[in-house]
PDB file of C-alpha atoms in Angstrom:
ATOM      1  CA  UNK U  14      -8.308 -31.969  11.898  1.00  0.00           C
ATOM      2  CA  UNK U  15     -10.989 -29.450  10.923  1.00  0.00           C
ATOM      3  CA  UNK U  16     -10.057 -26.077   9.788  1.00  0.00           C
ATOM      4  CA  UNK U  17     -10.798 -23.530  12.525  1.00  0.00           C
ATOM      5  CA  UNK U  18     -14.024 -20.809  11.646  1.00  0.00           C
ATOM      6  CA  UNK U  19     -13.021 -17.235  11.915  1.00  0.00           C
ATOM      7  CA  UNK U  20     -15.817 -14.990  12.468  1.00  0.00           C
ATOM      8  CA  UNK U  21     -15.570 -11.894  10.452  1.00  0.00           C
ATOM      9  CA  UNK U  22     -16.994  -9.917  13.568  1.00  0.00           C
ATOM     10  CA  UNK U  23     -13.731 -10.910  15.539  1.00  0.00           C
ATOM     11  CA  UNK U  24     -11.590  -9.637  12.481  1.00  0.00           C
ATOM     12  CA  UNK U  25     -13.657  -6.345  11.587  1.00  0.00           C
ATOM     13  CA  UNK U  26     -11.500  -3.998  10.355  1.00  0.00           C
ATOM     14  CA  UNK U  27     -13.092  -1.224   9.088  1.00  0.00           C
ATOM     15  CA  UNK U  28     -16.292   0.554   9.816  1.00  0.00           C
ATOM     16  CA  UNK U  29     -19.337  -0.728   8.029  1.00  0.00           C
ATOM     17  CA  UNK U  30     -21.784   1.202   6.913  1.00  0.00           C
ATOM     18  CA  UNK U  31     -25.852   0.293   5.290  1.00  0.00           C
ATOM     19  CA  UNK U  32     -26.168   1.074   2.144  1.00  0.00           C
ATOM     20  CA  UNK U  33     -29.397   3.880   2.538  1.00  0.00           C
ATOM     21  CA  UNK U  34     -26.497   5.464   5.123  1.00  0.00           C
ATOM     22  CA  UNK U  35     -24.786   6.410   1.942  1.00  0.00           C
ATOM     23  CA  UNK U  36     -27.305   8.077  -0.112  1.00  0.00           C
ATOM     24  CA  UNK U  37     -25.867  10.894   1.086  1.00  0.00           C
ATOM     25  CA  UNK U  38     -22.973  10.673  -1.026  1.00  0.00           C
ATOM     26  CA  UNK U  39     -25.787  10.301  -4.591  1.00  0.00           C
ATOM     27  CA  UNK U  40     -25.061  13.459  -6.612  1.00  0.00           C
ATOM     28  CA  UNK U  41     -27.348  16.158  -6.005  1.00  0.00           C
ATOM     29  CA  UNK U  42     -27.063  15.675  -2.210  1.00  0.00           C
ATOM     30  CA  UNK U  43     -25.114  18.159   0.278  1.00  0.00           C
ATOM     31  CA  UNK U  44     -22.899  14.610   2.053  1.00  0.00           C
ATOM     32  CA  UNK U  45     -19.411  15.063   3.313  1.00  0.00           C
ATOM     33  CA  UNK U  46     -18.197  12.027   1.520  1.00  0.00           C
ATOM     34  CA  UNK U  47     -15.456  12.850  -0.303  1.00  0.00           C
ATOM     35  CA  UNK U  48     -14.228   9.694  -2.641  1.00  0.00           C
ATOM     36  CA  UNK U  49     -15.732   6.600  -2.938  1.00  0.00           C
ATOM     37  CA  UNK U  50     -13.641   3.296  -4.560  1.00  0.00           C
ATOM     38  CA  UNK U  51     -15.259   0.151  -5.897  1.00  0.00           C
ATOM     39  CA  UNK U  52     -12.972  -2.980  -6.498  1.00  0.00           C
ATOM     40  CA  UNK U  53     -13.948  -4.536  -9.294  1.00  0.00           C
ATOM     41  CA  UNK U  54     -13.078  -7.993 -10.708  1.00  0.00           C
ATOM     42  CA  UNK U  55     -11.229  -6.686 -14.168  1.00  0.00           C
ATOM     43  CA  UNK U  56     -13.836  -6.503 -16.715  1.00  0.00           C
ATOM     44  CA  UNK U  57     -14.943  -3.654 -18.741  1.00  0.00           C
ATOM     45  CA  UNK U  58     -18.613  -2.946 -17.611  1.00  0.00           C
ATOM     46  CA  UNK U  59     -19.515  -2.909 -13.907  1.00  0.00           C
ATOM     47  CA  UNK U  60     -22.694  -1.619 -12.101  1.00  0.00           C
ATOM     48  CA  UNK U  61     -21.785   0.887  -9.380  1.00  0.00           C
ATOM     49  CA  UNK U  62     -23.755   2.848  -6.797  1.00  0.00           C
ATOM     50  CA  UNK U  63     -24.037   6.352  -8.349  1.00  0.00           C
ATOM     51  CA  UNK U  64     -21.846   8.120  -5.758  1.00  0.00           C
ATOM     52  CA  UNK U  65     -20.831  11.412  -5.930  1.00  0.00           C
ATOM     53  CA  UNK U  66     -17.095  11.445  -7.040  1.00  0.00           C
ATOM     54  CA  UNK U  67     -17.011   7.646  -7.088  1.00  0.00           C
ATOM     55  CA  UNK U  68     -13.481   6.381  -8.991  1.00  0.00           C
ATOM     56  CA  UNK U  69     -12.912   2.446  -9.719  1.00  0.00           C
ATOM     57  CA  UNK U  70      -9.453   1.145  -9.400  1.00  0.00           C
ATOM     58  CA  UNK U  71      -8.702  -2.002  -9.725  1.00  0.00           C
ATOM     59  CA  UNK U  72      -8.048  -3.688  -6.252  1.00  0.00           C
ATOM     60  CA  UNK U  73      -4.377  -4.626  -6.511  1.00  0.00           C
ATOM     61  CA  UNK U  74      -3.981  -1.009  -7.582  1.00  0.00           C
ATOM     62  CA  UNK U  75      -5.267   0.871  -4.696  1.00  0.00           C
ATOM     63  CA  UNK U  76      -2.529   1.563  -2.798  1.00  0.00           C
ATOM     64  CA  UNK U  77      -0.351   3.124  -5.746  1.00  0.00           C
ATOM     65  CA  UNK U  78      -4.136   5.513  -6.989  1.00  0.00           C
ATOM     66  CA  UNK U  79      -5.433   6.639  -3.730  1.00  0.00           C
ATOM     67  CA  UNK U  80      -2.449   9.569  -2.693  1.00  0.00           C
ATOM     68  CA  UNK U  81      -3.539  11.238  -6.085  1.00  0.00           C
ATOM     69  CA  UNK U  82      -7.555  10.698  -5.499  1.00  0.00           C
ATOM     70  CA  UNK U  83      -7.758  11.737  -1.836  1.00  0.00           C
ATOM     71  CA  UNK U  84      -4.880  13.526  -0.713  1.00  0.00           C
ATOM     72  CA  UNK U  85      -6.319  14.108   2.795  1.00  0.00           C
ATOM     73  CA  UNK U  86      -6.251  11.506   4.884  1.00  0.00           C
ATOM     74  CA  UNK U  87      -9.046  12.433   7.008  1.00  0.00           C
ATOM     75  CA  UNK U  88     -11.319  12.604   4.134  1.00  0.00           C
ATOM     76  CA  UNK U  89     -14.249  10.084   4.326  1.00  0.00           C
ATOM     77  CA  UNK U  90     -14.048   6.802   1.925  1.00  0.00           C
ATOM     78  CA  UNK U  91     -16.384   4.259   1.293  1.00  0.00           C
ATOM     79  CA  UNK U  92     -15.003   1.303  -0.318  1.00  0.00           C
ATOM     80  CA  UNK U  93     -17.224  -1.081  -2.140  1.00  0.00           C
ATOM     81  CA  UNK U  94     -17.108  -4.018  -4.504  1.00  0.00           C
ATOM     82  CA  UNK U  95     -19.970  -6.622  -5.610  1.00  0.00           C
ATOM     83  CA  UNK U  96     -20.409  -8.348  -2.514  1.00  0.00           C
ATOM     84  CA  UNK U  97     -18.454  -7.276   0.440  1.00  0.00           C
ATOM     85  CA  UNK U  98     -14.964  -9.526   0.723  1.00  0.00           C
ATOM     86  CA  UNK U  99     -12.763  -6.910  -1.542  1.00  0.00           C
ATOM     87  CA  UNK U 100     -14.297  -4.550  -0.084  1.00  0.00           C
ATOM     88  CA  UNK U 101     -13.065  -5.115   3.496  1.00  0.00           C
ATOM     89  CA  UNK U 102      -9.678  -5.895   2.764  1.00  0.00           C
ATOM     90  CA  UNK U 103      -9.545  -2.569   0.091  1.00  0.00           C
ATOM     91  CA  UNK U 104     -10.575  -0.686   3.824  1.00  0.00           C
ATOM     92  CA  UNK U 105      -8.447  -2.131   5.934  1.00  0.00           C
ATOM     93  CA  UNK U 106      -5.211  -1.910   3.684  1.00  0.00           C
ATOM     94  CA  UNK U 107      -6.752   2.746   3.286  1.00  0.00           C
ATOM     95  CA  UNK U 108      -6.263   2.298   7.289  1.00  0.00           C
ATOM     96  CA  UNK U 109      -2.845   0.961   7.100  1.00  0.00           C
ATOM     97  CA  UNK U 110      -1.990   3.421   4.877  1.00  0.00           C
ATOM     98  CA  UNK U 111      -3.183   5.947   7.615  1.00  0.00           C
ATOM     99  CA  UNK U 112      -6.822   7.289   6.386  1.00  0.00           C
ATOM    100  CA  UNK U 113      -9.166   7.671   9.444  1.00  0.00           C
ATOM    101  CA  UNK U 114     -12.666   7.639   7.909  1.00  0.00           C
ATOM    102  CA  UNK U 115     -13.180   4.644   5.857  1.00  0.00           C
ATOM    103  CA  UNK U 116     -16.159   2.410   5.450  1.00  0.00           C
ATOM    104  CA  UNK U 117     -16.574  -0.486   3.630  1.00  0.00           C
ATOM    105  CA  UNK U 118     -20.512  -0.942   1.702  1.00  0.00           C
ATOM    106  CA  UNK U 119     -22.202  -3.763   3.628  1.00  0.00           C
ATOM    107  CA  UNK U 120     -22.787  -6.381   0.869  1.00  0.00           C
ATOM    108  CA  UNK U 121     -21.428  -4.156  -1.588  1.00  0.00           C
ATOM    109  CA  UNK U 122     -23.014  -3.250  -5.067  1.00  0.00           C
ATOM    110  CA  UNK U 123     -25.553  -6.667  -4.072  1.00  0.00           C
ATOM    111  CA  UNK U 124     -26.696  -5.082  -0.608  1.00  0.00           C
ATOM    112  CA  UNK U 125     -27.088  -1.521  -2.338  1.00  0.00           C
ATOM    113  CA  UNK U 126     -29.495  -3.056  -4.936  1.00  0.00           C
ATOM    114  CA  UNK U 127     -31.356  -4.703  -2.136  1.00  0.00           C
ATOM    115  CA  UNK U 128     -31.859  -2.077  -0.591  1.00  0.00           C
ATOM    116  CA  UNK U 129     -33.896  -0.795  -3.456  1.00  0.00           C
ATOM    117  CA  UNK U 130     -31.709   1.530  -4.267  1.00  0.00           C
ATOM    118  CA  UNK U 131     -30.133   2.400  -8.053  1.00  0.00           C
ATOM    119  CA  UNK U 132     -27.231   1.146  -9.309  1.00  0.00           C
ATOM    120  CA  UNK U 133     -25.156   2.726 -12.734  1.00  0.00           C
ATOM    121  CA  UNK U 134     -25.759  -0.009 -14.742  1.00  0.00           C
ATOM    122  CA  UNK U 135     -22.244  -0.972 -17.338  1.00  0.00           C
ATOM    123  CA  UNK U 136     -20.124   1.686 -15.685  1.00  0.00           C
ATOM    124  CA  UNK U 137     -17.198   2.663 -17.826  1.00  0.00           C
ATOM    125  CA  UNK U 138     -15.085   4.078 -14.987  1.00  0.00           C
ATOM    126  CA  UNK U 139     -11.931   1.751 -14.892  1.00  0.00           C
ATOM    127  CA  UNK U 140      -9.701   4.314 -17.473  1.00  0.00           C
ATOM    128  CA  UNK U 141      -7.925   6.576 -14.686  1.00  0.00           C
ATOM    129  CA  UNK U 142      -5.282   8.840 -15.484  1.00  0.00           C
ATOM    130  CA  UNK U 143      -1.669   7.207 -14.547  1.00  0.00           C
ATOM    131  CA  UNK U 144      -0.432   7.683 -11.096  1.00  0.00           C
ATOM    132  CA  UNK U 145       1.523  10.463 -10.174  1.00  0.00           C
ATOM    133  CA  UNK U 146       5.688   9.772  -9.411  1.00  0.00           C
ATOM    134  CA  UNK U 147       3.979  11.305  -5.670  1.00  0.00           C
ATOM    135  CA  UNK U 148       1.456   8.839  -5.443  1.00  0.00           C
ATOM    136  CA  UNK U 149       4.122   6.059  -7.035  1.00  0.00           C
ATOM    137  CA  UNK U 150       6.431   6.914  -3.855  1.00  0.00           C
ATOM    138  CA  UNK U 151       3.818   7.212  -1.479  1.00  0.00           C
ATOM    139  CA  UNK U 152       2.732   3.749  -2.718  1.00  0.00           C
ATOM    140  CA  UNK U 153       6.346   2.177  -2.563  1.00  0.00           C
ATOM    141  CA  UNK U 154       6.556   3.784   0.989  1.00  0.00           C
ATOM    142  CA  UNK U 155       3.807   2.097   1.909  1.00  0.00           C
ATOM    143  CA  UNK U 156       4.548  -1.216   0.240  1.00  0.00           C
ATOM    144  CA  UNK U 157       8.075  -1.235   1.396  1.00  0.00           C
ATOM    145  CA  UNK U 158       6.930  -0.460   5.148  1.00  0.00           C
ATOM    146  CA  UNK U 159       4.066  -3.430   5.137  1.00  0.00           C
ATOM    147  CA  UNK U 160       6.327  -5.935   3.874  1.00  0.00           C
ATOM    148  CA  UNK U 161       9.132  -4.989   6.364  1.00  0.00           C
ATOM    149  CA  UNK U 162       6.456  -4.911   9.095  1.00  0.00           C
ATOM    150  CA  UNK U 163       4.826  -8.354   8.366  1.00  0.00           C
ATOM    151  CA  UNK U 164       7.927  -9.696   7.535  1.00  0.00           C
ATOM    152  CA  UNK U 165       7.420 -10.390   4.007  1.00  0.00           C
ATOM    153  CA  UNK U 166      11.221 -11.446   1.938  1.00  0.00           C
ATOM    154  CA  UNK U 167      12.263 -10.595  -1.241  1.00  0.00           C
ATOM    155  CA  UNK U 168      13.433 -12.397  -3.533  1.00  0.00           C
ATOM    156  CA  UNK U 169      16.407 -12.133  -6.501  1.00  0.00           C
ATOM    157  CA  UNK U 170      15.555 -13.555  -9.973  1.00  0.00           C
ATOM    158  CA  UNK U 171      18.275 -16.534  -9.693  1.00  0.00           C
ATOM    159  CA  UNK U 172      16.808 -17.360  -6.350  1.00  0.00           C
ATOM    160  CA  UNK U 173      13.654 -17.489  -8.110  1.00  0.00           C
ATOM    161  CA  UNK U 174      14.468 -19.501 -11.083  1.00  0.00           C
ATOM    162  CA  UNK U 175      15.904 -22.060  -8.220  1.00  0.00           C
ATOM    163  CA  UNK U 176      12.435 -22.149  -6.963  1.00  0.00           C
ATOM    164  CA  UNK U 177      10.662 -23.081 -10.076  1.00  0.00           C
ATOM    165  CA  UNK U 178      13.559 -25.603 -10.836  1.00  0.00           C
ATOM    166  CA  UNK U 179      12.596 -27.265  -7.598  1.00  0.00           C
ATOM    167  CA  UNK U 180       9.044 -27.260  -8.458  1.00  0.00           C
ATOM    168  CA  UNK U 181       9.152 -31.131 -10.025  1.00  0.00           C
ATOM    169  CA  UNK U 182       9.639 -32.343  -6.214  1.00  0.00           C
ATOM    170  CA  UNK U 183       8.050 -29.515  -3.877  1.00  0.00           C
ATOM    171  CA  UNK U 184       5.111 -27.177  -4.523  1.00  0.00           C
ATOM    172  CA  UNK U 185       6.399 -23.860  -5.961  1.00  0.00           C
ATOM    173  CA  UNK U 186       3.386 -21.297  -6.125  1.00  0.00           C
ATOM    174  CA  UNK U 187       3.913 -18.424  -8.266  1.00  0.00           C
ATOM    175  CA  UNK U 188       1.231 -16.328  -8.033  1.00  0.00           C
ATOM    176  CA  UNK U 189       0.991 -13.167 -10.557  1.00  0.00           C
ATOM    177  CA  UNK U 190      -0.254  -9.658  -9.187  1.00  0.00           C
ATOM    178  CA  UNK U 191       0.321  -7.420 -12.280  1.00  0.00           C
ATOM    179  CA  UNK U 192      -2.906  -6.316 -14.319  1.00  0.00           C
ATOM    180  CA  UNK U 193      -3.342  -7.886 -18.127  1.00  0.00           C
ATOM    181  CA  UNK U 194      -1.208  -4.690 -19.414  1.00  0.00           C
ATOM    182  CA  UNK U 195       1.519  -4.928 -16.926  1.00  0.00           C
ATOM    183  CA  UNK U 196       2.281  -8.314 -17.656  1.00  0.00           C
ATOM    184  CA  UNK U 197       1.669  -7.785 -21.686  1.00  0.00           C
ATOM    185  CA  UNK U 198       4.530  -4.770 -21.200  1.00  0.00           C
ATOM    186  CA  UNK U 199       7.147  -7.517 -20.056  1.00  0.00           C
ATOM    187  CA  UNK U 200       7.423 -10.603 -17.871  1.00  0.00           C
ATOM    188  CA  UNK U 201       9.990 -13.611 -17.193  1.00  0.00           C
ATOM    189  CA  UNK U 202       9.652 -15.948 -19.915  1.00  0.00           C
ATOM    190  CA  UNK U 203       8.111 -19.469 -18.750  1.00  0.00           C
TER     191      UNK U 203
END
């Protein structure tokens, strides 16, 4: 059996925008757009579209940065990365968290450059100030609602450890979300 193709058209979840529709948000310019996130892989030095206002989380922290970066909701967001996959799943999770105007960069970073347009070559944007306890709840909220929504279970530590102690006769995946710091501050040993 083959696996079955999934067109990204059918599964479009955000709107996309070219990147010359966005040098209105270039400093210097009089665009609307208010914040504008790229999702980097974590490294130190990325290149960046110079946007006005532009902030770089990293993608699995999103969700717990954006109440304290754009507190209105109905504020317009592109979201880009270096090609375009991070980029439409950063969108789509900003419209399940209830913001109306997002766009994800068509091609990201690779399509802006492309397009003959400048990029901020070895941005040092990753250090952001620590989340708010606001945005921290708004983030739990969030996380708490998805996972009850799609069904997602949680799971005790001794249930865990009964997983891994399976793992010599089943497949056990443990896959690890937390940045390099998060996990350096304290993790289950093994």
């Amino acid at each position: 059996m083959y696996p079955v193709k999934i067109s990204a058209r059918k599964w479009k979840s955000s709107t996309t925008c070219r990147p010359c529709a966005r040098r209105s948000c270039m400093p210097g310019s009089s665009g609307v757009t208010r914040s504008s996130f790229s999702i980097p892989v974590p490294q130190k030095n990325i290149d960046v579209p110079p946007f006005l206002g532009a902030v770089v989380p990293l993608a699995g922290e999103l969700a717990l940065r954006v109440a304290d970066l754009v507190p209105d909701p109905e504020a317009e967001v592109v979201v880009h990365c270096a090609g375009r996959t991070r980029s439409i799943i950063g969108a789509r999770l900003l419209q399940r968290m209830g913001f109306r105007n997002v766009y994800d960069l068509r091609n990201g970073t690779m399509g802006w450059g492309m397009a003959g347009l400048e990029l901020e070559q070895g941005s040092q944007r990753l250090e952001l100030p620590a989340p708010s306890l606001a945005g921290q709840a708004t983030a739990t909220a969030f996380a708490n609602r998805v996972a009850a929504g799609d069904g997602v279970r949680m799971l005790t530590i001794p249930a865990l450890q009964a997983m891994v102690a399976r793992a010599h006769h089943e497949n056990v995946y443990l896959i690890d979300v937390r940045t390099i710091a998060e996990y350096a501050q304290g993790h289950i040993p093994g």
